[in-house]
Short mmCIF file of C-alpha atoms in Angstrom, two decimals:
data_model
loop_
_atom_site.label_atom_id
_atom_site.label_comp_id
_atom_site.label_asym_id
_atom_site.label_seq_id
_atom_site.Cartn_x
_atom_site.Cartn_y
_atom_site.Cartn_z
CA MET L 1 124.09 140.22 167.16
CA ASP L 2 122.52 142.42 164.49
CA SER L 3 118.99 142.66 165.72
CA LYS L 4 117.51 143.09 162.04
CA LEU L 5 116.04 140.12 160.11
CA TYR L 6 117.29 140.02 156.58
CA ASP L 7 115.61 138.45 153.70
CA VAL L 8 118.50 137.22 152.08
CA THR L 9 122.03 136.81 153.08
CA VAL L 10 124.85 136.07 150.50
CA ILE L 11 128.11 134.67 152.13
CA GLY L 12 131.19 135.55 150.00
CA GLY L 13 132.27 139.05 148.64
CA GLY L 14 133.94 137.82 145.17
CA ILE L 15 132.22 138.83 141.98
CA VAL L 16 129.97 135.56 141.73
CA GLY L 17 128.69 136.46 145.33
CA LEU L 18 127.98 140.14 144.50
CA ALA L 19 126.55 139.17 141.05
CA SER L 20 124.18 136.89 142.77
CA ALA L 21 123.18 139.57 145.51
CA TYR L 22 122.74 141.92 142.76
CA LYS L 23 120.48 140.01 140.50
CA ILE L 24 118.58 138.94 143.59
CA GLN L 25 118.17 142.64 144.85
CA LYS L 26 117.32 144.00 141.14
CA ALA L 27 114.42 141.17 140.90
CA PHE L 28 113.15 141.87 144.40
CA PRO L 29 113.97 145.54 145.11
CA ASP L 30 111.81 145.54 148.60
CA LEU L 31 113.76 142.63 150.02
CA SER L 32 116.75 143.36 152.36
CA VAL L 33 119.92 141.66 151.16
CA LEU L 34 123.00 141.18 153.37
CA VAL L 35 126.09 140.43 151.99
CA ILE L 36 129.09 138.89 154.41
CA GLU L 37 132.46 138.71 153.47
CA LYS L 38 135.53 137.45 156.02
CA GLU L 39 138.07 139.91 154.18
CA THR L 40 138.26 143.68 154.77
CA ALA L 41 137.80 144.19 151.08
CA LEU L 42 135.51 142.87 148.39
CA ALA L 43 137.15 140.58 145.70
CA ALA L 44 140.17 139.73 147.64
CA HIS L 45 140.54 136.15 146.52
CA GLN L 46 139.91 134.57 143.32
CA THR L 47 138.34 137.81 141.71
CA GLY L 48 141.21 140.00 142.57
CA HIS L 49 143.87 137.57 141.72
CA ASN L 50 142.67 136.28 138.17
CA SER L 51 144.00 137.26 134.96
CA GLY L 52 141.45 139.89 134.19
CA VAL L 53 140.51 138.38 130.84
CA ILE L 54 136.97 138.62 129.46
CA HIS L 55 136.66 134.92 128.18
CA SER L 56 134.87 134.51 124.90
CA GLY L 57 133.49 130.80 125.65
CA ILE L 58 135.12 129.19 123.16
CA TYR L 59 136.88 126.46 125.15
CA TYR L 60 133.81 124.85 126.76
CA THR L 61 132.00 121.71 125.94
CA PRO L 62 128.78 122.73 123.94
CA GLY L 63 125.67 122.54 125.98
CA SER L 64 127.67 122.75 129.39
CA TYR L 65 126.80 125.25 132.14
CA LYS L 66 130.48 126.91 131.27
CA ALA L 67 129.45 127.43 127.63
CA LYS L 68 126.16 128.79 128.26
CA ASN L 69 126.99 130.99 131.10
CA CYS L 70 130.16 132.25 129.73
CA VAL L 71 129.01 133.44 126.35
CA ALA L 72 125.59 135.19 127.85
CA GLY L 73 127.75 136.36 130.77
CA ARG L 74 130.51 137.98 128.60
CA ARG L 75 127.97 139.97 126.73
CA GLU L 76 126.19 141.21 129.73
CA LEU L 77 129.42 142.06 131.40
CA VAL L 78 130.65 144.21 128.62
CA ALA L 79 127.38 146.27 128.50
CA PHE L 80 127.63 146.67 132.18
CA ALA L 81 131.17 147.88 131.99
CA ARG L 82 130.20 150.28 129.16
CA GLU L 83 127.31 151.61 131.15
CA HIS L 84 129.23 152.08 134.48
CA HIS L 85 132.38 153.33 132.82
CA ILE L 86 134.55 150.21 134.33
CA ALA L 87 138.14 149.81 132.72
CA HIS L 88 138.00 147.35 129.91
CA ASP L 89 139.01 146.54 126.47
CA VAL L 90 137.48 144.21 123.93
CA CYS L 91 141.00 143.76 122.23
CA GLY L 92 140.67 140.40 120.82
CA LYS L 93 143.19 137.34 121.36
CA VAL L 94 145.05 134.86 119.38
CA ILE L 95 145.42 131.08 120.16
CA VAL L 96 148.41 129.74 118.92
CA ALA L 97 149.57 126.31 117.63
CA THR L 98 153.37 125.85 117.57
CA ASP L 99 153.37 122.11 116.83
CA ARG L 100 151.44 120.05 114.46
CA SER L 101 150.58 117.65 117.18
CA GLU L 102 148.22 120.65 118.43
CA LEU L 103 146.25 121.03 115.31
CA PRO L 104 143.40 118.66 115.91
CA PHE L 105 142.74 120.03 119.25
CA LEU L 106 142.84 123.70 117.83
CA GLU L 107 140.37 122.48 115.31
CA LYS L 108 138.13 121.23 118.14
CA ILE L 109 138.23 124.53 120.11
CA TYR L 110 137.33 126.24 116.72
CA ASN L 111 134.26 123.82 116.50
CA HIS L 112 133.31 124.48 120.14
CA GLY L 113 133.38 128.39 119.39
CA ILE L 114 131.18 127.86 116.51
CA GLN L 115 128.65 125.77 118.26
CA ASN L 116 128.70 128.04 121.30
CA GLU L 117 127.90 130.83 118.95
CA VAL L 118 130.97 132.67 119.97
CA GLU L 119 131.04 135.70 117.47
CA ASP L 120 134.18 136.72 115.55
CA VAL L 121 136.00 133.67 115.43
CA ARG L 122 138.22 132.73 112.51
CA LYS L 123 141.13 130.40 111.60
CA ILE L 124 144.37 132.31 110.95
CA THR L 125 147.69 131.43 109.31
CA ALA L 126 151.09 131.74 110.55
CA GLU L 127 151.70 135.03 108.71
CA GLU L 128 148.32 136.39 110.03
CA ILE L 129 149.60 135.67 113.57
CA ARG L 130 152.51 137.62 112.85
CA GLU L 131 150.32 140.68 111.55
CA ILE L 132 148.47 140.41 114.91
CA GLU L 133 151.04 139.70 117.16
CA PRO L 134 154.60 140.65 115.44
CA PHE L 135 156.77 138.71 117.89
CA CYS L 136 154.67 135.64 118.22
CA THR L 137 155.62 132.61 116.08
CA GLY L 138 153.15 129.86 115.29
CA ILE L 139 152.15 127.51 112.53
CA GLU L 140 148.33 128.11 112.81
CA GLY L 141 146.05 129.89 115.05
CA LEU L 142 142.64 131.20 115.66
CA TRP L 143 141.40 134.82 116.17
CA VAL L 144 138.95 135.38 118.77
CA GLY L 145 137.88 139.12 118.49
CA CYS L 146 135.39 139.05 121.41
CA THR L 147 138.00 138.19 124.09
CA GLY L 148 139.04 141.31 126.07
CA ILE L 149 140.45 142.64 129.66
CA ILE L 150 138.66 144.08 132.43
CA ASP L 151 138.94 145.37 135.94
CA PHE L 152 137.14 142.64 137.80
CA VAL L 153 137.55 144.24 141.31
CA ALA L 154 135.98 147.51 139.73
CA VAL L 155 133.13 145.23 138.74
CA THR L 156 132.51 143.80 141.88
CA ASN L 157 132.69 147.30 143.91
CA LYS L 158 130.28 148.70 141.36
CA LEU L 159 127.72 145.76 142.10
CA ALA L 160 127.94 146.49 145.80
CA GLU L 161 127.13 150.22 145.19
CA LEU L 162 124.18 149.18 143.06
CA ILE L 163 122.60 146.94 145.58
CA LEU L 164 122.90 149.74 148.31
CA GLN L 165 121.35 152.10 145.73
CA ILE L 166 118.33 149.91 145.13
CA ASN L 167 117.59 149.38 148.95
CA SER L 168 118.98 151.28 151.73
CA ASN L 169 118.07 148.68 153.94
CA SER L 170 120.45 146.23 152.51
CA LYS L 171 124.09 146.04 153.80
CA ILE L 172 127.49 144.91 152.93
CA CYS L 173 129.53 143.64 155.97
CA LEU L 174 133.29 143.26 155.58
CA GLY L 175 135.58 141.62 158.00
CA TYR L 176 133.09 139.13 159.11
CA GLU L 177 134.22 135.30 159.04
CA VAL L 178 131.48 132.69 159.08
CA THR L 179 131.98 130.25 161.89
CA GLY L 180 128.68 128.41 161.85
CA PHE L 181 124.99 128.14 161.31
CA SER L 182 121.60 127.20 163.14
CA SER L 183 118.01 127.22 162.01
CA GLU L 184 114.83 127.66 163.89
CA ASN L 185 111.18 128.17 162.57
CA GLU L 186 112.41 128.90 159.16
CA VAL L 187 114.94 131.68 160.49
CA ASN L 188 118.57 131.10 159.75
CA THR L 189 121.15 132.36 162.37
CA ILE L 190 124.63 132.95 160.92
CA TYR L 191 127.43 132.98 163.50
CA THR L 192 130.47 135.11 162.69
CA SER L 193 133.89 136.16 164.11
CA ARG L 194 132.19 139.30 165.03
CA GLY L 195 128.54 138.44 166.03
CA ALA L 196 125.56 136.75 164.73
CA PHE L 197 123.03 137.78 161.72
CA SER L 198 119.29 136.58 161.47
CA THR L 199 118.12 135.76 157.83
CA ARG L 200 115.15 134.03 155.92
CA LYS L 201 117.17 132.68 153.10
CA MET L 202 121.19 132.34 152.24
CA VAL L 203 123.21 132.17 149.20
CA LEU L 204 126.54 130.90 149.74
CA CYS L 205 129.39 131.80 147.22
CA GLY L 206 132.53 130.73 149.29
CA GLY L 207 134.82 130.12 146.42
CA LEU L 208 137.89 128.21 148.24
CA GLN L 209 135.78 127.79 151.06
CA SER L 210 132.59 126.50 149.45
CA ASP L 211 132.85 122.94 150.65
CA LYS L 212 133.43 123.96 154.10
CA LEU L 213 130.61 126.26 154.23
CA ALA L 214 128.47 123.57 152.85
CA LEU L 215 129.47 121.09 155.49
CA LYS L 216 128.97 123.75 158.13
CA GLN L 217 125.37 124.25 156.95
CA GLY L 218 124.58 120.54 156.76
CA VAL L 219 124.76 120.03 153.28
CA GLU L 220 126.21 116.52 152.35
CA ILE L 221 129.00 116.97 149.66
CA GLU L 222 131.23 114.18 148.72
CA GLU L 223 133.57 116.24 146.78
CA LYS L 224 136.34 118.39 148.27
CA ILE L 225 137.72 121.83 147.03
CA VAL L 226 141.53 121.62 146.08
CA GLY L 227 143.45 124.70 145.34
CA PHE L 228 146.04 125.38 142.61
CA ARG L 229 148.25 128.47 142.85
CA GLY L 230 149.29 130.15 139.64
CA ASP L 231 152.34 132.12 139.32
CA TYR L 232 152.95 135.09 137.02
CA TYR L 233 155.56 137.12 135.80
CA GLU L 234 155.46 140.48 134.33
CA LEU L 235 157.19 141.89 131.20
CA THR L 236 159.58 144.66 131.86
CA GLU L 237 158.51 148.04 130.52
CA ALA L 238 161.21 147.57 127.74
CA ALA L 239 159.68 144.51 126.71
CA ARG L 240 155.91 145.13 126.79
CA HIS L 241 156.01 146.11 122.94
CA LYS L 242 156.41 142.34 122.52
CA VAL L 243 152.64 141.76 123.36
CA LYS L 244 149.92 143.86 121.62
CA ASN L 245 146.91 142.25 123.58
CA LEU L 246 146.25 138.59 124.38
CA ILE L 247 148.30 135.51 123.33
CA TYR L 248 147.45 131.94 124.27
CA PRO L 249 148.82 128.46 123.51
CA VAL L 250 146.60 125.54 122.54
CA PRO L 251 145.74 124.17 126.08
CA ASN L 252 146.64 120.54 126.91
CA PRO L 253 143.22 118.75 126.79
CA ALA L 254 144.15 116.27 129.62
CA PHE L 255 144.14 119.26 132.28
CA PRO L 256 141.61 121.90 133.09
CA PHE L 257 144.09 124.80 132.58
CA LEU L 258 144.56 127.00 129.53
CA GLY L 259 148.37 127.18 129.73
CA VAL L 260 150.81 129.81 130.28
CA HIS L 261 149.69 132.77 128.15
CA PHE L 262 150.43 136.73 127.97
CA THR L 263 147.89 139.31 128.94
CA ARG L 264 147.67 143.04 128.49
CA MET L 265 146.11 144.39 131.51
CA THR L 266 143.76 147.50 131.77
CA ASN L 267 146.79 149.38 133.10
CA GLY L 268 149.06 148.46 130.12
CA GLU L 269 151.06 146.19 132.10
CA VAL L 270 151.69 142.52 130.58
CA GLU L 271 151.47 139.40 132.86
CA CYS L 272 152.97 135.92 131.71
CA GLY L 273 151.38 133.00 133.32
CA PRO L 274 149.97 131.22 135.22
CA ASN L 275 151.41 127.86 135.90
CA ALA L 276 149.29 125.43 138.22
CA VAL L 277 150.59 123.95 141.15
CA PHE L 278 148.83 122.32 144.06
CA THR L 279 148.82 124.61 147.07
CA PHE L 280 149.46 123.58 150.48
CA LYS L 281 147.16 126.48 151.86
CA ARG L 282 143.99 127.30 150.40
CA GLU L 283 144.43 130.98 150.50
CA GLY L 284 148.26 131.00 150.13
CA TYR L 285 149.49 133.40 147.24
CA LYS L 286 153.24 132.95 148.05
CA LYS L 287 155.41 129.89 146.84
CA THR L 288 156.29 128.75 150.34
CA ASP L 289 152.98 129.49 152.11
CA PHE L 290 151.76 126.54 154.28
CA SER L 291 148.77 125.70 156.37
CA LEU L 292 149.02 122.39 158.56
CA LYS L 293 145.39 122.13 158.76
CA ASP L 294 144.62 122.77 154.83
CA THR L 295 147.47 120.17 154.09
CA MET L 296 146.26 117.55 156.20
CA ASP L 297 142.63 118.17 155.00
CA ALA L 298 143.89 117.82 151.41
CA LEU L 299 146.33 114.87 152.03
CA SER L 300 143.80 112.85 153.99
CA TYR L 301 141.46 112.79 150.99
CA ALA L 302 141.58 109.84 148.45
CA GLY L 303 140.85 112.14 145.67
CA THR L 304 143.91 114.28 146.14
CA TRP L 305 146.08 111.16 146.22
CA LYS L 306 144.49 109.87 142.88
CA LEU L 307 145.20 113.30 141.32
CA PHE L 308 148.96 113.04 142.25
CA ARG L 309 149.27 109.61 141.03
CA ASP L 310 147.45 110.25 137.67
CA ASN L 311 149.17 113.64 136.99
CA TRP L 312 152.48 113.39 138.69
CA ARG L 313 154.70 114.08 135.52
CA PHE L 314 152.59 117.40 134.89
CA GLY L 315 152.79 118.28 138.81
CA LEU L 316 156.51 118.00 138.89
CA ASN L 317 157.01 119.98 135.78
CA GLU L 318 154.83 122.75 137.09
CA TYR L 319 156.67 122.73 140.42
CA TYR L 320 159.85 123.00 138.64
CA ARG L 321 158.57 125.98 136.58
CA ALA L 322 157.41 127.57 139.51
CA PHE L 323 160.89 127.79 141.05
CA SER L 324 162.81 128.10 138.06
CA LYS L 325 162.63 131.25 136.05
CA GLN L 326 164.65 129.87 133.12
CA GLN L 327 162.14 126.99 132.84
CA PHE L 328 159.12 129.54 132.81
CA LEU L 329 161.09 131.52 129.97
CA LYS L 330 161.41 128.10 127.91
CA THR L 331 157.42 128.09 128.01
CA LEU L 332 157.02 131.63 127.29
CA GLN L 333 159.46 131.33 124.23
CA ARG L 334 157.44 128.78 122.47
CA LEU L 335 155.16 131.83 121.60
CA ILE L 336 157.78 134.61 121.76
CA PRO L 337 161.00 132.99 120.98
CA SER L 338 162.83 136.62 121.51
CA LEU L 339 162.18 136.80 124.97
CA THR L 340 164.91 136.81 127.39
CA LEU L 341 165.26 136.48 131.17
CA ASP L 342 166.04 140.06 131.40
CA ASP L 343 162.44 140.81 129.99
CA LEU L 344 160.70 138.91 132.97
CA LYS L 345 159.95 140.47 136.41
CA PRO L 346 158.37 138.50 139.33
CA GLY L 347 154.58 139.26 139.16
CA ARG L 348 151.63 138.22 141.35
CA SER L 349 149.93 134.91 142.30
CA GLY L 350 146.46 133.72 142.50
CA VAL L 351 144.84 130.56 143.63
CA ARG L 352 142.06 128.51 141.83
CA ALA L 353 139.35 126.49 143.43
CA MET L 354 138.61 123.17 141.80
CA LEU L 355 136.00 120.64 142.96
CA LEU L 356 137.81 117.24 143.30
CA ASN L 357 135.82 113.94 143.49
CA LYS L 358 137.24 110.92 145.17
CA LYS L 359 138.49 109.37 141.72
CA GLY L 360 140.80 112.39 141.31
CA ASP L 361 138.70 114.03 138.64
CA THR L 362 138.06 118.03 138.89
CA LYS L 363 134.43 118.80 138.50
CA ASP L 364 135.12 121.25 135.79
CA ASP L 365 131.47 122.56 135.19
CA PHE L 366 129.87 125.10 137.18
CA ARG L 367 127.69 123.61 139.97
CA ILE L 368 125.03 125.08 142.17
CA GLU L 369 122.73 123.18 144.68
CA TYR L 370 120.15 123.58 147.16
CA GLY L 371 120.63 123.45 150.78
CA HIS L 372 118.26 123.97 153.67
CA ASN L 373 116.81 127.45 153.16
CA SER L 374 119.86 128.00 150.99
CA ILE L 375 121.49 127.81 147.67
CA HIS L 376 125.17 126.96 147.49
CA VAL L 377 127.65 127.58 144.52
CA LEU L 378 129.90 124.87 145.10
CA ASN L 379 131.96 124.94 141.99
CA ALA L 380 132.73 128.24 140.12
CA PRO L 381 136.26 127.99 138.51
CA SER L 382 137.13 130.14 135.43
CA PRO L 383 135.39 131.62 133.52
CA ALA L 384 133.21 132.34 136.42
CA ALA L 385 134.44 136.05 136.83
CA THR L 386 133.45 136.51 133.05
CA ALA L 387 129.99 134.35 133.42
CA SER L 388 129.36 136.12 136.87
CA LEU L 389 126.17 137.86 135.81
CA SER L 390 125.02 134.99 134.01
CA ILE L 391 125.41 132.82 137.09
CA GLY L 392 123.71 135.55 139.12
CA ASP L 393 120.71 134.83 136.83
CA ALA L 394 120.86 131.25 137.52
CA VAL L 395 120.99 131.77 141.30
CA CYS L 396 118.36 134.10 141.22
CA ASP L 397 115.88 131.96 139.09
CA MET L 398 116.60 129.06 141.57
CA ALA L 399 115.66 131.55 144.54
CA LYS L 400 112.53 132.43 142.83
CA LYS L 401 111.39 128.94 142.52
CA ALA L 402 112.51 127.75 146.11
CA PHE L 403 112.16 130.96 148.09
CA PHE L 404 109.70 133.20 146.45
CA SER L 405 107.16 131.30 144.62
#
């Protein structure tokens, strides 16, 4: 057991966990902050497997936590990247309507952008789409100039570095899986696979495991985290010229996903995806990954079955596309008709955590709650990486009120 008593322990080494730890450390430089991560590297799950997009904030309901935190977080993230020389590019993107039925929702997205005070947003014609992305075909679109790309793993590692620079008594522990908690006289003991730690306060940012960590700490939560795997293809080197920056479809408003899109990465590669399929292993990145425990946990929950019943057509189409390169290509050709099967090669996958209630509805907004001497980030799906520094501010403000007032 580590004999040190830490002032604050953050569980979870993704970008939200490190941003929260950094903001608390920056606000209280004399406090010792411990970060515990079960993997042997930071940003090993959602942070390191997302599309690397700096989201603008244009999609989200005005007044929601997502809208507020994404816009503020994006601006701070870009400034942070510039200050610390992290690979990024505010290159802009186009959102493209390919059918007249999509135009009302394209208008809604535009209005959300105006209400959310997203800068550099304008409507564009089919001709302007072609000027920006010569191989893309659409009838109308939006230009969102403040969207960009970034290396989120590098951001996470820089945050960890800064924490240790502020206070040498703080610590980052990798390869420690949290197995349980106990509390006595306002001191919490965190049990892990490699020993125990003592801490006064805790912040839990478990991502795909956030509901399980909450239950282990005795926090009652009715919802359950479900995972959706997203598969990507990459454009071959010969086809990369067909995408200059970022190209997005108009998303289906019935689902909490942005649709299959094109993203030029910071290393120059171009990704196409992701789809969205229910995963039978919370941290399963291969199409055939399976965990009996995770599967039984998901299928014993009424909300999962309600989700399946209400969205079975969408689900079947996504699974078909996951195993059919030809079907995936057809989706991509709606935006870039000249793509061929030879232009695509298999890419990586990611898993997105969504908080699902018993009615089968995903809790799409960010959700942060208090526990016993703790704060739980229970729901932080996309655009949480973009919004991470703003989420960190929210966590720090909650800590100031409950822990240090």
